[in-house]
Amino acid sequence: MKITEVRVIVTCPGRNYVVVKIMTDEPGLYGVGDATLNGRELAVAEALEKHLAPLLIGRDPERIEDIWQYIFRGTYWRGGPVLMTALAGIDLALWDIKGKRAGLPLYSLLGGKTRECALCYTHAGGKDFVAVEDAVRGKMERGFKVVRAQVAVPGNRGTYGVEMQDPRVGVVEEALPALEIWEPAPYLRTIPRLFAHLRDKLGDEVELFHDVHERLTPIQAARLAREVEPFHLFFLEDPLRPEHKESLRLVRQHSVTPLAMGELYHSRYECLPVITEQLIDFIRCDIAHIGGITEARKIAAIAEPYGVLTAWHGPGDIAPMTHSANVHLDVAIPNFGVQEMVFFPEVVQEVLPGAPAYRDGALWPNEAPGLGCDINEEAAKKYPYQRAYLPTVRRADGSVHDW
Ligand code: GCO
Ligand code: MG
């Protein structure tokens, strides 16, 4: 079997997605992968189209590991978000082909099910504590057992995940990043109070947690992790910048709040020290940004003996193929923790069908061969790329702050 063509399709059904479609010389056999990097979509599309696709033509798509090694190690330039996202798109499409050819869903190729479904979480945000409480209740009524809670911080302007959610629909070409003003002091005062309120009103059973989005210094993160201890968070997500790996030690020394890190890591080498030193409890890389299933399953295997569980990144800014890959891996590996999920709008389902199904607080793997996803290329053409950015963050004095 040979790869005959690699199509790179950029489409914006509400937000931008980059899809890799790998065609083979077996009639009707192709695979689809996701290579979406929020706000840098065209950089990945160009890397794929101009640089990587030509290297794939004529190769045997069955040889996934060899192709992965060839692209990562054999072409000199390696790593980083753009190239690892491009590689993930290729990798997912190749696994999809392998599954379709075998007539088996991906989880079966990965060793078979260790569980029936993947416990998942969703987001709840609000302008004040009562609004967050109502939002969490709404999610609980839909069956969710784990909920991420974010609240607007008095004195800070705009809060990502609350007031600055997805400003992408209807964006115009001239759109520039929205600006959020962020100060640590009110943030650090507010978050423990939010969880005190939620525990008081919602009880102990629902699992709650919070995403810091890498914004704290090590000592601030240690303070926050310690102050939320009485409220038993499921985990504190991404408390530190990805560069501050060794500083997780300091957070650990001060708190038993479980820690999750990794949506900005781009390789297993970044994951290694935080796993082998047991500085985190959950590794939450983004399969679409870390080189795909081939790399993610190795990370899971490294994490297993250290008691670190997975919590793969699963936001709306990666395509259904990655969400499907997440769940196939979740149900196959022994050290699965939790899965982030979104409900894709109908327009995304029309263009990119096959996202995993939600039922009873869990995601269920697609039983079709491969990833079980597809792209409707005709529908995709109706939604051309629109430039969009994530918001940026500055301190009150105007200086740039970590995202
Ligand atoms: C998450 C993430 C998102 C990111 C987004 C950036 O945990 O889902 O932190 O909220 O901000 O994926 O592209
Ligand atoms: Mg996050």
XYZ file of C-alpha atoms and ligand atoms in Angstrom:
417
model
C 0.000 0.000 0.000
C 1.219 3.507 -0.812
C 0.289 7.070 0.076
C -0.842 8.788 -3.113
C -1.956 12.221 -1.936
C -2.016 14.381 1.201
C -4.785 16.977 1.311
C -4.638 19.826 3.813
C -8.034 21.418 4.355
C -8.530 24.567 6.412
C -12.123 25.305 7.300
C -13.935 27.616 9.727
C -17.340 26.257 10.748
C -17.474 28.778 13.624
C -13.778 28.383 14.363
C -10.771 27.317 12.341
C -9.772 23.689 11.930
C -6.898 22.190 9.923
C -7.605 18.700 8.595
C -5.119 16.280 7.020
C -6.605 13.751 4.619
C -4.182 11.030 3.496
C -5.211 9.084 0.401
C -3.869 5.633 -0.504
C -3.681 3.499 -3.637
C -6.297 1.132 -2.158
C -9.634 2.197 -3.637
C -11.651 4.307 -1.198
C -9.125 3.919 1.642
C -8.052 7.174 3.268
C -7.457 8.536 6.762
C -8.304 11.866 8.391
C -6.301 13.661 11.068
C -6.480 16.960 12.959
C -3.654 19.515 12.759
C -5.348 22.504 14.368
C -3.249 24.985 16.350
C -5.491 27.749 17.640
C -4.480 31.112 16.147
C -1.574 29.634 14.134
C -3.585 27.431 11.767
C -1.985 28.616 8.540
C 1.558 28.086 9.814
C 0.744 24.409 10.346
C -1.135 24.140 7.047
C 1.882 25.550 5.179
C 4.311 23.290 7.030
C 2.195 20.327 5.998
C 1.469 21.334 2.440
C 4.822 22.726 1.413
C 7.273 20.742 3.523
C 5.901 17.495 4.947
C 3.309 16.228 2.453
C 5.887 15.756 -0.341
C 7.900 13.509 2.005
C 4.955 11.147 2.444
C 4.035 10.395 -1.141
C 4.870 6.806 -2.078
C 5.442 5.688 1.534
C 3.645 2.730 3.097
C 0.989 4.166 5.479
C 1.109 0.943 7.533
C 4.544 1.985 8.850
C 3.351 4.616 11.299
C 6.273 4.484 13.731
C 8.801 4.702 10.932
C 7.048 7.692 9.352
C 6.814 9.343 12.787
C 10.539 8.838 13.441
C 11.389 10.004 9.933
C 9.457 13.259 10.262
C 10.572 13.935 13.862
C 14.183 12.783 13.885
C 15.089 12.353 10.257
C 14.480 15.851 8.942
C 16.676 17.951 11.320
C 14.014 20.515 12.421
C 12.076 18.965 15.236
C 9.673 19.874 17.975
C 7.727 23.039 18.749
C 3.993 23.602 18.451
C 3.824 24.059 14.662
C 5.800 20.975 13.639
C 4.390 18.720 16.357
C 0.834 19.700 15.399
C 1.606 18.982 11.750
C 3.058 15.602 12.757
C -0.020 14.859 14.887
C -2.282 15.480 11.886
C -0.291 12.968 9.842
C -0.126 10.468 12.701
C -3.886 10.504 13.337
C -4.632 10.014 9.649
C -2.239 7.039 9.513
C -3.833 5.358 12.556
C -7.212 5.975 10.945
C -6.053 4.188 7.787
C -4.672 1.272 9.818
C -7.943 0.870 11.683
C -10.064 1.089 8.553
C -7.880 -1.450 6.780
C -8.137 -3.856 9.732
C -11.851 -3.152 10.149
C -11.218 -2.304 13.829
C -11.812 0.757 15.990
C -8.591 2.429 17.129
C -8.926 1.286 20.762
C -8.746 -2.295 19.543
C -5.422 -1.645 17.775
C -4.129 -0.088 21.010
C -4.648 -3.292 22.962
C -8.394 -3.332 23.461
C -10.663 -1.835 26.077
C -9.628 -1.586 29.707
C -12.888 0.278 30.434
C -16.181 0.853 28.672
C -16.156 4.638 28.604
C -14.153 7.679 29.669
C -15.217 9.803 32.644
C -15.347 13.342 31.277
C -15.557 16.938 32.435
C -17.005 20.112 31.089
C -16.577 23.811 31.874
C -18.762 26.048 34.036
C -18.070 29.767 34.275
C -19.857 32.813 35.635
C -19.572 36.482 36.490
C -19.960 35.798 40.210
C -20.082 32.866 42.637
C -23.838 32.353 42.330
C -23.626 32.329 38.535
C -20.845 29.703 38.687
C -22.895 27.684 41.187
C -25.892 27.767 38.799
C -23.677 26.809 35.875
C -22.204 23.829 37.793
C -25.720 22.720 38.822
C -26.755 22.840 35.159
C -23.838 20.564 34.235
C -24.635 18.194 37.092
C -28.224 17.968 35.831
C -26.817 16.847 32.479
C -25.012 14.030 34.275
C -21.524 15.494 34.652
C -19.602 14.240 37.683
C -16.527 16.418 37.164
C -16.766 20.152 36.405
C -14.160 22.865 35.822
C -15.135 26.131 37.531
C -13.908 29.582 36.456
C -15.159 32.930 37.758
C -14.730 36.578 36.786
C -12.302 38.241 39.177
C -13.447 41.605 40.601
C -10.993 44.291 39.501
C -9.570 42.277 36.597
C -10.928 43.083 33.144
C -12.158 40.109 31.165
C -11.678 36.555 32.413
C -10.782 33.870 29.940
C -13.324 31.072 30.023
C -15.944 33.436 31.456
C -16.201 36.735 29.617
C -13.622 36.071 26.899
C -14.909 32.846 25.506
C -14.245 32.107 21.856
C -14.541 35.499 20.158
C -14.251 33.727 16.832
C -17.650 33.489 15.212
C -18.041 36.345 12.784
C -14.453 37.538 13.199
C -13.261 39.908 10.497
C -9.878 39.817 8.790
C -8.679 42.843 10.753
C -9.492 41.195 14.081
C -6.752 41.611 16.662
C -6.392 39.776 19.955
C -8.761 40.869 22.707
C -6.993 42.276 25.764
C -7.496 40.916 29.252
C -6.169 42.773 32.307
C -4.992 40.365 34.961
C -3.645 41.004 38.457
C -2.589 38.140 40.705
C -3.692 39.626 44.047
C -7.475 39.733 43.413
C -7.244 36.423 41.568
C -5.542 34.702 44.514
C -8.148 36.132 46.914
C -11.105 35.132 44.748
C -10.435 31.518 43.757
C -10.336 29.936 47.256
C -13.534 31.847 48.107
C -15.191 30.519 44.949
C -14.504 26.927 45.970
C -15.595 27.594 49.571
C -18.884 28.852 48.129
C -19.292 25.920 45.722
C -18.576 23.284 48.367
C -20.970 24.996 50.757
C -23.801 25.080 48.201
C -23.141 21.933 46.170
C -21.776 19.507 48.735
C -18.799 17.198 48.523
C -19.808 14.691 45.920
C -19.353 16.596 42.672
C -15.706 16.727 41.593
C -14.625 20.327 41.033
C -11.435 21.877 39.769
C -9.907 25.040 38.362
C -7.699 25.966 35.386
C -4.994 28.538 36.210
C -3.859 28.797 32.568
C -0.170 28.923 33.512
C -0.413 32.402 35.048
C 1.118 32.101 38.508
C 4.629 32.353 39.873
C 5.789 29.259 41.786
C 5.148 30.729 45.224
C 1.740 32.082 44.176
C 0.820 28.646 42.839
C 1.941 27.060 46.116
C -0.272 29.494 48.031
C -3.286 28.801 45.855
C -2.803 25.016 45.969
C -2.595 25.217 49.771
C -5.574 27.530 50.213
C -7.908 25.380 48.110
C -6.921 22.188 49.982
C -10.012 22.146 52.239
C -12.249 22.039 49.141
C -10.673 18.873 47.700
C -10.185 19.854 44.097
C -10.007 17.049 41.559
C -6.882 18.886 40.419
C -5.401 22.331 39.934
C -4.800 22.667 36.208
C -1.681 24.196 34.662
C -0.658 26.290 37.680
C 2.761 27.222 36.218
C 4.310 28.250 32.940
C 5.510 25.250 30.928
C 9.111 26.454 31.420
C 8.764 26.215 35.209
C 8.859 22.430 35.431
C 11.284 22.214 38.334
C 9.232 24.795 40.264
C 6.437 22.259 40.599
C 8.587 20.832 43.401
C 7.950 23.946 45.417
C 4.190 23.713 44.875
C 4.292 20.053 45.933
C 6.198 20.855 49.124
C 3.387 23.118 50.258
C 0.240 21.290 49.281
C -1.544 18.009 48.685
C -3.880 19.485 46.065
C -3.478 17.216 43.006
C -1.736 18.948 40.098
C -2.329 18.603 36.350
C 0.059 19.990 33.740
C 0.902 19.741 30.132
C -1.378 21.295 27.520
C 1.564 23.450 26.372
C 4.127 20.631 26.300
C 5.145 19.442 22.853
C 7.051 16.250 23.466
C 7.549 13.370 25.861
C 10.906 14.904 26.829
C 9.099 17.809 28.472
C 6.834 15.380 30.308
C 9.656 13.196 31.596
C 10.897 15.155 34.643
C 7.438 16.054 35.920
C 6.354 12.424 35.653
C 9.451 10.643 36.909
C 9.768 12.985 39.891
C 6.036 12.590 40.562
C 5.612 16.362 40.544
C 2.154 16.065 39.007
C -0.808 13.731 39.322
C -2.319 14.184 35.861
C -0.548 14.631 32.540
C -2.757 16.585 30.186
C -0.943 16.954 26.883
C -2.845 17.783 23.740
C -2.671 14.819 21.384
C -2.966 17.250 18.467
C 0.036 19.279 19.624
C 2.355 16.546 20.794
C 2.746 14.483 17.653
C -0.420 12.410 17.827
C -1.373 8.983 19.135
C 2.108 7.518 18.630
C 3.616 10.012 21.092
C 0.655 10.178 23.485
C 0.559 6.446 24.112
C 4.274 6.510 24.949
C 3.668 9.345 27.410
C 0.850 7.334 28.984
C 3.159 4.317 29.225
C 5.889 6.401 30.883
C 3.337 7.805 33.346
C 1.808 4.453 34.312
C 4.500 3.128 36.696
C 4.727 6.534 38.404
C 1.039 6.577 39.244
C 0.405 9.593 37.011
C -2.988 9.517 35.268
C -3.955 11.063 31.932
C -6.263 14.013 31.329
C -5.741 14.757 27.625
C -6.623 18.284 26.526
C -10.045 18.342 24.853
C -11.233 21.907 24.109
C -13.357 23.115 21.185
C -10.313 24.457 19.365
C -9.155 21.017 18.287
C -11.172 19.012 15.778
C -13.387 15.960 16.479
C -10.626 13.603 15.212
C -8.470 14.509 18.207
C -11.436 14.142 20.563
C -12.031 10.715 19.078
C -8.329 9.797 19.458
C -8.495 10.983 23.102
C -11.334 8.619 23.906
C -9.879 5.632 22.039
C -6.708 6.058 24.073
C -8.663 6.687 27.302
C -10.499 3.388 27.064
C -7.381 1.413 26.081
C -4.750 2.567 28.597
C -4.688 1.432 32.222
C -3.798 4.836 33.733
C -6.631 6.977 32.408
C -7.792 9.781 34.723
C -10.395 12.048 33.153
C -11.241 13.484 29.733
C -12.043 17.109 28.892
C -14.901 17.415 26.382
C -17.054 19.893 24.460
C -20.361 19.587 22.679
C -19.596 20.531 19.084
C -22.162 22.806 17.415
C -24.217 21.296 14.574
C -22.235 23.111 11.928
C -19.019 21.415 13.093
C -20.757 18.046 13.143
C -21.881 18.654 9.550
C -18.336 19.406 8.351
C -16.406 17.074 10.686
C -18.668 14.205 11.770
C -17.625 11.529 14.268
C -16.962 13.194 17.636
C -17.326 10.760 20.551
C -20.810 10.443 22.032
C -21.610 11.793 25.523
C -23.797 9.804 27.908
C -24.098 9.714 31.704
C -21.033 11.819 32.534
C -18.797 9.873 30.160
C -17.605 9.752 26.567
C -18.032 6.599 24.545
C -15.585 5.603 21.822
C -16.662 5.544 18.234
C -17.121 1.885 17.227
C -16.519 2.468 13.498
C -13.149 1.309 12.116
C -10.223 3.677 12.703
C -11.026 6.977 14.410
C -14.609 6.896 13.160
C -14.355 10.490 11.925
C -14.553 12.127 8.518
C -14.548 15.448 6.680
C -17.317 16.578 4.383
C -15.125 18.473 1.912
C -18.044 20.113 0.104
C -19.465 21.425 3.367
C -15.979 22.554 4.476
C -15.726 24.811 1.410
C -18.719 26.816 2.625
C -16.701 27.957 5.652
C -13.398 29.492 4.572
C -10.623 30.342 7.029
C -11.061 33.495 9.108
C -8.186 34.992 11.008
C -8.730 34.809 14.768
C -6.554 35.116 17.830
C -6.649 34.001 21.420
C -6.888 36.984 23.778
C -3.670 38.399 25.247
C -2.999 39.225 28.882
C -1.434 42.343 30.435
C -0.984 43.590 33.982
C -2.779 46.752 35.106
C 0.418 48.759 34.453
C 0.349 47.716 30.804
C 3.116 45.103 30.903
C 2.757 41.746 29.177
C 1.807 38.854 31.429
C 1.996 35.107 30.841
C -1.118 33.775 29.293
C -8.415 23.989 28.365
C -7.551 25.037 27.775
C -8.258 25.974 26.882
C -7.192 26.768 26.126
C -7.353 26.748 24.665
C -6.258 27.500 23.966
O -8.069 23.534 29.425
O -9.382 23.618 27.723
O -6.815 25.689 28.744
O -9.113 26.747 27.665
O -7.168 28.052 26.554
O -7.397 25.407 24.256
O -6.263 27.264 22.615
Mg -6.402 24.350 30.311
